[in-house]
PDB file of C-alpha atoms in Angstrom:
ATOM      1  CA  UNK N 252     -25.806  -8.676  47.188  1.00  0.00           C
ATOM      2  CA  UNK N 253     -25.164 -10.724  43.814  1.00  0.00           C
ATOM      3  CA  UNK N 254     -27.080  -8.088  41.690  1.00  0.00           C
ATOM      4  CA  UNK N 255     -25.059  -5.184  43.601  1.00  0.00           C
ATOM      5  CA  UNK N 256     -22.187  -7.162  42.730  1.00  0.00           C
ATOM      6  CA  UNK N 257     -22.879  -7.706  39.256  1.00  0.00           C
ATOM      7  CA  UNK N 258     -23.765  -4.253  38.503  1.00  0.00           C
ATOM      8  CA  UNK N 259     -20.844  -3.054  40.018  1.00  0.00           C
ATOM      9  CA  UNK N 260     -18.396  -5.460  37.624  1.00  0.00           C
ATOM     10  CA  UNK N 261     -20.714  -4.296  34.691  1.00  0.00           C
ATOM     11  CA  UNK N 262     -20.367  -0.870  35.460  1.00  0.00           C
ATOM     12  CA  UNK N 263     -16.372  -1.360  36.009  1.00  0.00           C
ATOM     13  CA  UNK N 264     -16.325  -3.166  32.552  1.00  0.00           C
ATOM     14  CA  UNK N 265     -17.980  -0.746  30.968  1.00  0.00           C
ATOM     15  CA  UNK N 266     -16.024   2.422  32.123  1.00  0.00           C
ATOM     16  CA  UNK N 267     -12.524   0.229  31.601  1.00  0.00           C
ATOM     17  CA  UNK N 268     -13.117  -0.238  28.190  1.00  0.00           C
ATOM     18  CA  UNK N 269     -11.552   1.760  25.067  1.00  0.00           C
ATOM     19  CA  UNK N 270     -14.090   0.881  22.581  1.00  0.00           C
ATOM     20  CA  UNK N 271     -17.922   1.693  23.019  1.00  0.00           C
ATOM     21  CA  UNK N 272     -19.573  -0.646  24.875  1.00  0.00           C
ATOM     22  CA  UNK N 273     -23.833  -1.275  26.016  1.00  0.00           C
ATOM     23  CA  UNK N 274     -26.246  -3.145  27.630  1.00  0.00           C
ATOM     24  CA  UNK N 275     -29.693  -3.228  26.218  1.00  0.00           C
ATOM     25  CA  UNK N 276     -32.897  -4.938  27.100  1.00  0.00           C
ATOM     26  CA  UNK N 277     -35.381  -6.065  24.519  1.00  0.00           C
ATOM     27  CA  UNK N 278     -38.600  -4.304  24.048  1.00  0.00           C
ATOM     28  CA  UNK N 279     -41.352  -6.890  23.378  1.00  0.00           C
ATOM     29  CA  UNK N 280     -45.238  -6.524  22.736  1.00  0.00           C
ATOM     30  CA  UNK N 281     -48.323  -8.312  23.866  1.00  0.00           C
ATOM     31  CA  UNK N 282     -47.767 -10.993  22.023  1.00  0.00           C
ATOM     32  CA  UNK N 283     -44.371 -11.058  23.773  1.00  0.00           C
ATOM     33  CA  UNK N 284     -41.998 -10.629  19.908  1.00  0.00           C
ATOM     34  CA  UNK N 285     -39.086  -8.341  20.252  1.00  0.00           C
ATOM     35  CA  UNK N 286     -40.104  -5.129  18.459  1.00  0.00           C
ATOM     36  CA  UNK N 287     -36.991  -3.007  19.663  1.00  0.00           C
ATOM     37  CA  UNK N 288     -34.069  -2.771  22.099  1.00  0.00           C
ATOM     38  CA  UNK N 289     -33.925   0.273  25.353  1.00  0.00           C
ATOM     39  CA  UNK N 290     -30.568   1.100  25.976  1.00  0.00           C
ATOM     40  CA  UNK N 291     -30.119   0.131  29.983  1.00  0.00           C
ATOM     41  CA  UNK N 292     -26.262   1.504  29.866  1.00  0.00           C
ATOM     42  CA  UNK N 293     -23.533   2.698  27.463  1.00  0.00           C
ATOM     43  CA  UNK N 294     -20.145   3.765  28.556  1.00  0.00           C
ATOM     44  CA  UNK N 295     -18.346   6.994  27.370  1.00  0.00           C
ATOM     45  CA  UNK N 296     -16.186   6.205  24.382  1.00  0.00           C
ATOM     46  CA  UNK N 297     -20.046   4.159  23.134  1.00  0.00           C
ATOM     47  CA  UNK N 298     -22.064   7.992  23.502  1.00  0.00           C
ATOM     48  CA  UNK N 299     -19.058   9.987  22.152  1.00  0.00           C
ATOM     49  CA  UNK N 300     -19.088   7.661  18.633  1.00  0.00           C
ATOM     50  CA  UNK N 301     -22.847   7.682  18.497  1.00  0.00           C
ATOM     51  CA  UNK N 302     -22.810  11.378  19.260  1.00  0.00           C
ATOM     52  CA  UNK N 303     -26.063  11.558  22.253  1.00  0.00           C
ATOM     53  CA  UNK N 304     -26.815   9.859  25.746  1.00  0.00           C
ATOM     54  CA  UNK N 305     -28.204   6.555  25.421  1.00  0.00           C
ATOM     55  CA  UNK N 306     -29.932   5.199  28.290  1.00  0.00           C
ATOM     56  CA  UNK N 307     -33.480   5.013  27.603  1.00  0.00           C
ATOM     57  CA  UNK N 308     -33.327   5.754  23.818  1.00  0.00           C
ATOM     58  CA  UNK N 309     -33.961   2.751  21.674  1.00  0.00           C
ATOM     59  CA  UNK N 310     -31.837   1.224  19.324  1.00  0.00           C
ATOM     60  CA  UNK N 311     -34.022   1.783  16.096  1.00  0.00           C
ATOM     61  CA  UNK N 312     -33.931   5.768  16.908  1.00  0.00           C
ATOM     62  CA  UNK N 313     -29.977   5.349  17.391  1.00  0.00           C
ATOM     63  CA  UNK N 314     -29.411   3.698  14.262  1.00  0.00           C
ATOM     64  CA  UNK N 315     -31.650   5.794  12.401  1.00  0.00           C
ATOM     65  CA  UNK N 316     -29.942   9.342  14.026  1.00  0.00           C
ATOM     66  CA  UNK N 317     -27.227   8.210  12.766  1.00  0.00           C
ATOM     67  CA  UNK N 318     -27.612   7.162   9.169  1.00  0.00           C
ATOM     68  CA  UNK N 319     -27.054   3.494   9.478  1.00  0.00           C
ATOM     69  CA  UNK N 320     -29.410   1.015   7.404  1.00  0.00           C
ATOM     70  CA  UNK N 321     -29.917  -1.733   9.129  1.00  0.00           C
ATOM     71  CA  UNK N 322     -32.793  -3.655  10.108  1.00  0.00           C
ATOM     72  CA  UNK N 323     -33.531  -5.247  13.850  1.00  0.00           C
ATOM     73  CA  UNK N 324     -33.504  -8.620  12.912  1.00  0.00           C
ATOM     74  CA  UNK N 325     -30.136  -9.554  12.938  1.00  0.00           C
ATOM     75  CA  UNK N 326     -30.117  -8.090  16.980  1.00  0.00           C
ATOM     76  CA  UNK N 327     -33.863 -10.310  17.328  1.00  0.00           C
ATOM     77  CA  UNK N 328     -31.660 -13.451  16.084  1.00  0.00           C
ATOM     78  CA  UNK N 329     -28.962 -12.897  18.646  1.00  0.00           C
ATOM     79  CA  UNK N 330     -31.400 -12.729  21.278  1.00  0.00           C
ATOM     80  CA  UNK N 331     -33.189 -16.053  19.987  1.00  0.00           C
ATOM     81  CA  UNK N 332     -30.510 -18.034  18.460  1.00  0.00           C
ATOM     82  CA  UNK N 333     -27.704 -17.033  21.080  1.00  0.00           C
ATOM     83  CA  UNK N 334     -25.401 -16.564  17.883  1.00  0.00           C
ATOM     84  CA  UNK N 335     -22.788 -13.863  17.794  1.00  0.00           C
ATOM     85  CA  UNK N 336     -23.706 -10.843  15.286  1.00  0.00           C
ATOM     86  CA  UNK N 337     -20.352  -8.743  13.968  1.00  0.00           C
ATOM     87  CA  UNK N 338     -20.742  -5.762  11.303  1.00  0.00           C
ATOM     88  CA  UNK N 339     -19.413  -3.384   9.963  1.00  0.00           C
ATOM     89  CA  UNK N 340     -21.854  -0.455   8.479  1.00  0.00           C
ATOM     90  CA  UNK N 341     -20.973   3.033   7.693  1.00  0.00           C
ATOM     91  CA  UNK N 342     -22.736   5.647  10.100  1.00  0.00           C
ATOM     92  CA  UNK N 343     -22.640   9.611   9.537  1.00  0.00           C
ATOM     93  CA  UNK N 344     -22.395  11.515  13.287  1.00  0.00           C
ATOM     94  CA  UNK N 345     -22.415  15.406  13.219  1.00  0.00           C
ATOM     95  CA  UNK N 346     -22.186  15.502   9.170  1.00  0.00           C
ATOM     96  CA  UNK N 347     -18.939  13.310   9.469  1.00  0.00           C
ATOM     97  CA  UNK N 348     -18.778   9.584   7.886  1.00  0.00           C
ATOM     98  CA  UNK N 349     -17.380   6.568  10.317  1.00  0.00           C
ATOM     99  CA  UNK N 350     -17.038   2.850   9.689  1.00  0.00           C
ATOM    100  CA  UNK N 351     -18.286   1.126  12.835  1.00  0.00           C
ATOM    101  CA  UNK N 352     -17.848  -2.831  13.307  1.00  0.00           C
ATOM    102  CA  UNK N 353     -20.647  -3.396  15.381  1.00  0.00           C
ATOM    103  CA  UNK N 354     -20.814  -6.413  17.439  1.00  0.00           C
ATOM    104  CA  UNK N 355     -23.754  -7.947  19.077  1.00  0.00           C
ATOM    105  CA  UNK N 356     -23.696 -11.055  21.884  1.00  0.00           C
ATOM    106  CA  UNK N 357     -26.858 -12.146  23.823  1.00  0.00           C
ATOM    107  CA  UNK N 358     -27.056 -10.718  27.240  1.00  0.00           C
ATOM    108  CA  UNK N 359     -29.987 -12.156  28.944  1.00  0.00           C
ATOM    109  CA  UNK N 360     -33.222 -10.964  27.744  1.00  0.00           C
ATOM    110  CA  UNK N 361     -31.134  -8.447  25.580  1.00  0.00           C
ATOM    111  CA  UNK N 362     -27.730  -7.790  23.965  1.00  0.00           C
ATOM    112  CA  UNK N 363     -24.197  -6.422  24.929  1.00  0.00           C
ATOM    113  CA  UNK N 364     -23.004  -4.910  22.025  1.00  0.00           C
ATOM    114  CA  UNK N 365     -19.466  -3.522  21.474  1.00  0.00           C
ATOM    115  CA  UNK N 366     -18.676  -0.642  18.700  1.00  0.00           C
ATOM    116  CA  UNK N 367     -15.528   0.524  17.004  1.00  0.00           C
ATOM    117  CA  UNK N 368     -14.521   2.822  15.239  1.00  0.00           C
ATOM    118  CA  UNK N 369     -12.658   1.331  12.477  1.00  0.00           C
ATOM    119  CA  UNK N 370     -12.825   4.420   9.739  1.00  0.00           C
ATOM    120  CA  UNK N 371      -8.685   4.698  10.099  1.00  0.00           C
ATOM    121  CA  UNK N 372      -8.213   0.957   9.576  1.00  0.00           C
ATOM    122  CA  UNK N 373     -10.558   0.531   6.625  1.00  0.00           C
ATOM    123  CA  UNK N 374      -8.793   4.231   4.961  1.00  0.00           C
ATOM    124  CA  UNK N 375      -5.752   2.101   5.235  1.00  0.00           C
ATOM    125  CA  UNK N 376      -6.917  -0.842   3.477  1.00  0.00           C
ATOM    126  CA  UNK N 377      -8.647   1.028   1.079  1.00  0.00           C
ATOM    127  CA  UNK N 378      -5.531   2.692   0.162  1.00  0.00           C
ATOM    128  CA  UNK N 379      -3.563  -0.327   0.577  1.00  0.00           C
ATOM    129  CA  UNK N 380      -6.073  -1.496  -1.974  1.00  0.00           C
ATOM    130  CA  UNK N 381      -5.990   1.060  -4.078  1.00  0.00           C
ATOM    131  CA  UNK N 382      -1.982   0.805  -4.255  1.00  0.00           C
ATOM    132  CA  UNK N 383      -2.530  -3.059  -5.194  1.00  0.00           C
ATOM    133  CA  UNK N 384      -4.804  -1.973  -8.533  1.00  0.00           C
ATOM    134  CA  UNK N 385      -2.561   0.549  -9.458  1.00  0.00           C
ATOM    135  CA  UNK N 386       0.661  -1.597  -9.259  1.00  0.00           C
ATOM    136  CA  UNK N 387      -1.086  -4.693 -10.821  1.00  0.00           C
ATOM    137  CA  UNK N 388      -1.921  -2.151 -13.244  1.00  0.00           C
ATOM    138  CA  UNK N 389       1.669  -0.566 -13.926  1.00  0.00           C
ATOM    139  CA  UNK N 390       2.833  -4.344 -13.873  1.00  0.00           C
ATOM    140  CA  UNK N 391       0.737  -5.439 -16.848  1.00  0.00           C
ATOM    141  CA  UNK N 392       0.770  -2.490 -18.793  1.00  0.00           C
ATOM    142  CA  UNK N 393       0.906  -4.350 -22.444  1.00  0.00           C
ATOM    143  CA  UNK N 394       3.619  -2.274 -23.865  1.00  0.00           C
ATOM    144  CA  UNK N 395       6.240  -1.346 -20.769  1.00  0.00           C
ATOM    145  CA  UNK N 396       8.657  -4.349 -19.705  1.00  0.00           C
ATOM    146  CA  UNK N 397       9.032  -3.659 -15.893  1.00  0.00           C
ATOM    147  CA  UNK N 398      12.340  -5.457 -14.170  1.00  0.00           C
ATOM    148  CA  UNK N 399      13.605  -5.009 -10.401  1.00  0.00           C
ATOM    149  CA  UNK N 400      16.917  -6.360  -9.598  1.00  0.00           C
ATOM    150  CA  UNK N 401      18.927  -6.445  -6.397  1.00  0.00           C
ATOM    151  CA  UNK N 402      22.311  -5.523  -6.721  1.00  0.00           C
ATOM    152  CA  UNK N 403      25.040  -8.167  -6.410  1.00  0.00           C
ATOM    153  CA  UNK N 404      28.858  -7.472  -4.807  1.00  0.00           C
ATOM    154  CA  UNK N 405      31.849  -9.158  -3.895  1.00  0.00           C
ATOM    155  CA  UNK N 406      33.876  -9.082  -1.522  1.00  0.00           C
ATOM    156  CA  UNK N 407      35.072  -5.905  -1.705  1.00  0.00           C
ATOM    157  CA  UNK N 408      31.437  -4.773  -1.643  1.00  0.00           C
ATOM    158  CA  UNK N 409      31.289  -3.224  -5.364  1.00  0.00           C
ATOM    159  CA  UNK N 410      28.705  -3.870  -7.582  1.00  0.00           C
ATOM    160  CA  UNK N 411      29.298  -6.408 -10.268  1.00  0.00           C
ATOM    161  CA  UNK N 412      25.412  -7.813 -11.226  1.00  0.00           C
ATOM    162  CA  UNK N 413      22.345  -7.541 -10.445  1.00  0.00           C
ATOM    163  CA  UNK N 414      19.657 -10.237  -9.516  1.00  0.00           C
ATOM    164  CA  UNK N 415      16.116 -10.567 -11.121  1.00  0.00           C
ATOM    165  CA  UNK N 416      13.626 -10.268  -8.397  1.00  0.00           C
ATOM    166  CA  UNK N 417      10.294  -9.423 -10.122  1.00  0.00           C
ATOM    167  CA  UNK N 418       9.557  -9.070 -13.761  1.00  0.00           C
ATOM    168  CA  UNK N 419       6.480  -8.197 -15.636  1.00  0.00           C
ATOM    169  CA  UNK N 420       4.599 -10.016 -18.545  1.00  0.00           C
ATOM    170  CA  UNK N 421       5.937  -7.698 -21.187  1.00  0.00           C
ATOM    171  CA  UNK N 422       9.730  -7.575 -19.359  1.00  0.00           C
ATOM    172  CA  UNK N 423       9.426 -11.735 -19.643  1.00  0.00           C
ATOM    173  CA  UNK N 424       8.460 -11.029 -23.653  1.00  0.00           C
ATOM    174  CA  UNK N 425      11.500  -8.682 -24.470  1.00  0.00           C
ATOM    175  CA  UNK N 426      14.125 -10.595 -22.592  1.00  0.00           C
ATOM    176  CA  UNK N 427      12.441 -13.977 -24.352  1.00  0.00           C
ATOM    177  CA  UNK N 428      12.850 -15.691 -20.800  1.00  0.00           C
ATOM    178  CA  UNK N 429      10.448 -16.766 -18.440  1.00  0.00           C
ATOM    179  CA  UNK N 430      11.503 -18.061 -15.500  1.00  0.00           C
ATOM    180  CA  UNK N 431      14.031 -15.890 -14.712  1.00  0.00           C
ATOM    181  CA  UNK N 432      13.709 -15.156 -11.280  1.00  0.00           C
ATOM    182  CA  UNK N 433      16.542 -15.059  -8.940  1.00  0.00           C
ATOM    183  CA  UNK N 434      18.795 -15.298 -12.181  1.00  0.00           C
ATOM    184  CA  UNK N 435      21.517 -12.863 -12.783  1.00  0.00           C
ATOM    185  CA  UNK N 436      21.013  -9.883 -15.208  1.00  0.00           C
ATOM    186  CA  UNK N 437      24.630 -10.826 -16.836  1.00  0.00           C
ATOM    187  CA  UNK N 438      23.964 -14.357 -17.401  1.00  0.00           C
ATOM    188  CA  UNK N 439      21.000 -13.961 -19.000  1.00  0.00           C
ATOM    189  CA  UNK N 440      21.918 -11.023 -21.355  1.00  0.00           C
ATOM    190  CA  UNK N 441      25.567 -10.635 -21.769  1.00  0.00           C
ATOM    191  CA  UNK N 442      25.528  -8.175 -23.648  1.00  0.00           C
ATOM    192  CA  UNK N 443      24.036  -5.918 -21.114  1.00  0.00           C
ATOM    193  CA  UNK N 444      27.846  -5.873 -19.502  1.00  0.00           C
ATOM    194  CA  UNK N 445      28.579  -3.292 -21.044  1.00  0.00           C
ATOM    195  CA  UNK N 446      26.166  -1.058 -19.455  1.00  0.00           C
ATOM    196  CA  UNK N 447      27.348  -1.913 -15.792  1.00  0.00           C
ATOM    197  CA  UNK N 448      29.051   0.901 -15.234  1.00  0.00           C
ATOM    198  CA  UNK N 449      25.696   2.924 -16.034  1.00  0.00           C
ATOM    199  CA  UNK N 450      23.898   0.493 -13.635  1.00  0.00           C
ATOM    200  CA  UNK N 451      26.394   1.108 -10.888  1.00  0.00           C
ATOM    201  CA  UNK N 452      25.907   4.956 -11.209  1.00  0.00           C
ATOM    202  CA  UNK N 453      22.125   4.854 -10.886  1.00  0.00           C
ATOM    203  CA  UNK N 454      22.331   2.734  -7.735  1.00  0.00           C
ATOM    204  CA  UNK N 455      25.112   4.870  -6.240  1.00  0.00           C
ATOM    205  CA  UNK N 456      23.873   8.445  -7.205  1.00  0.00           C
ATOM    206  CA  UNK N 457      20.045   7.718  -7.225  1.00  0.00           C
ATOM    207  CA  UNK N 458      20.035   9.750 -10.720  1.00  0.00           C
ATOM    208  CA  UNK N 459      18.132   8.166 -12.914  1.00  0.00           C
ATOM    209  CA  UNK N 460      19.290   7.088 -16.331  1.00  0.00           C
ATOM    210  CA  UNK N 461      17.694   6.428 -20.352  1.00  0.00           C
ATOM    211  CA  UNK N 462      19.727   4.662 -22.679  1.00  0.00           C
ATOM    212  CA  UNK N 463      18.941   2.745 -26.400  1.00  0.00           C
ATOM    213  CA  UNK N 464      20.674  -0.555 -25.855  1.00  0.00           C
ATOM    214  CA  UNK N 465      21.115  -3.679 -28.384  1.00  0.00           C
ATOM    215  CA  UNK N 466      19.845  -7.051 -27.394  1.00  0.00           C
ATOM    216  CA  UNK N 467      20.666 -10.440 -28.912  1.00  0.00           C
ATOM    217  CA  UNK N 468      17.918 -12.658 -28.528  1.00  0.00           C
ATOM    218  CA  UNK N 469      17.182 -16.199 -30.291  1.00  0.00           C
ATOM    219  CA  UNK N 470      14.677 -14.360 -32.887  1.00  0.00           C
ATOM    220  CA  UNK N 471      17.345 -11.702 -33.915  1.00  0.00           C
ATOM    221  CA  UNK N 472      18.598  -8.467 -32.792  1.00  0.00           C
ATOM    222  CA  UNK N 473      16.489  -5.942 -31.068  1.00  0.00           C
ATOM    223  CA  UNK N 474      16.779  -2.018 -29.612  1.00  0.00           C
ATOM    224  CA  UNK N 475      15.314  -1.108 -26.177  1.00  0.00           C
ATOM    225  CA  UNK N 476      15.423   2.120 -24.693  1.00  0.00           C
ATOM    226  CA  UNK N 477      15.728   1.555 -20.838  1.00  0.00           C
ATOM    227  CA  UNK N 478      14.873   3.784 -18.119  1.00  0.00           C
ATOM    228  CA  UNK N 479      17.019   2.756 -15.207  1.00  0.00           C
ATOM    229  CA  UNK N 480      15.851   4.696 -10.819  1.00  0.00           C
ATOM    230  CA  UNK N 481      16.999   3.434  -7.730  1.00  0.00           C
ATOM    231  CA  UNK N 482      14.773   1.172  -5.793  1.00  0.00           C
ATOM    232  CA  UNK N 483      15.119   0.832  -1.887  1.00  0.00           C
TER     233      UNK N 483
END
């Protein structure tokens, strides 16, 4: 009755499940080493990312169907060190590329292992990534000073600052100020007052505007051509 019943909450487990899930029992030789793993059970969403029926295939044909490199050993160690094995390794099914975290727990004289298909998430990081470089990149370009301000208002709600919230190597070089975050645009450069109507119009419109302006700063007098867009 207790084997009935286990099967039965296996079998529930299994079907319940969104992501792949399996049961396999370890195939050992005559000198009794694990040489391989039979699958015993896999539920649906575990057959539809690996693409064939599983029970009775072994693991080493799987992996090898679909395109994943990956020795047995680190599914041997779960079985004889009891320690938890979690990967990710890219897989190709039907001529299409996944990511799969694959993740391997002892299960008697075999493993439970769990799959995912994570090819969605790791696009996203990799683009998230990708957006990182290419900002960090736009930030330091050596000769483009790069300032975003928030705009300040009164009372009345009109626009009569702005405040420094990130600034870029080169910005910090041509304003000849470095720790000017969270200070305000006309306290640090005066002269730049007499652009705030300009300002205003770029935040209100959204058109963007390019301009030659004079700074003062302690080594002299200097022209900068600004490019002013809307942000947020």
């Amino acid at each position: 009755m207790d084997a009935i019943l286990t099967t039965d909450i296996l079998a529930a487990v299994l079907e319940a499940s969104r992501h792949g899930m399996g049961i396999l029992a370890a195939v050992r030789n005559a000198r009794n080493e694990i040489k391989d793993f039979s699958w015993l059970s896999a539920n649906e969403p575990l057959e539809r990312i690996l693409g064939e029926d599983l029970p009775g295939k072994l693991l080493s044909g799987v992996l090898k169907n679909i395109g994943v490199q990956s020795s047995l050993e680190p599914f041997i160690t779960v079985v004889e060190t009891s320690e938890k094995f979690v990967s990710t390794m890219l897989a190709n099914v039907d001529d299409q590329a996944y990511w799969l975290e694959i993740s391997a727990t002892k299960a008697g004289d075999g493993l439970a292992m769990t799959l995912e298909d994570i090819s969605m998430r790791k696009q996203a990081v990799d683009e998230h990534n990708e957006s990182s470089h290419l900002l960090n990149a736009v930030l330091n370009a050596p000769n483009v000073g790069i300032v975003v301000f928030e705009s300040v208002r009164n009372s009345a709600n009109e626009i009569i600052d702005f405040e420094y919230k990130l600034i870029n190597r080169k910005g910090s070089e041509l304003t000849g100020h470095r720790d000017i975050i969270g200070k305000k645009l006309f306290e640090i450069t005066p002269s730049a007052r007499a652009y705030l109507n300009n300002l205003r119009r770029v935040v209100e419109t959204g058109e963007v505007e390019t301009y030659d302006a004079r700074y003062n700063k302690r080594t002299g007098q200097r022209w900068l051509r600004n490019t002013n867009s809307k942000f947020g």
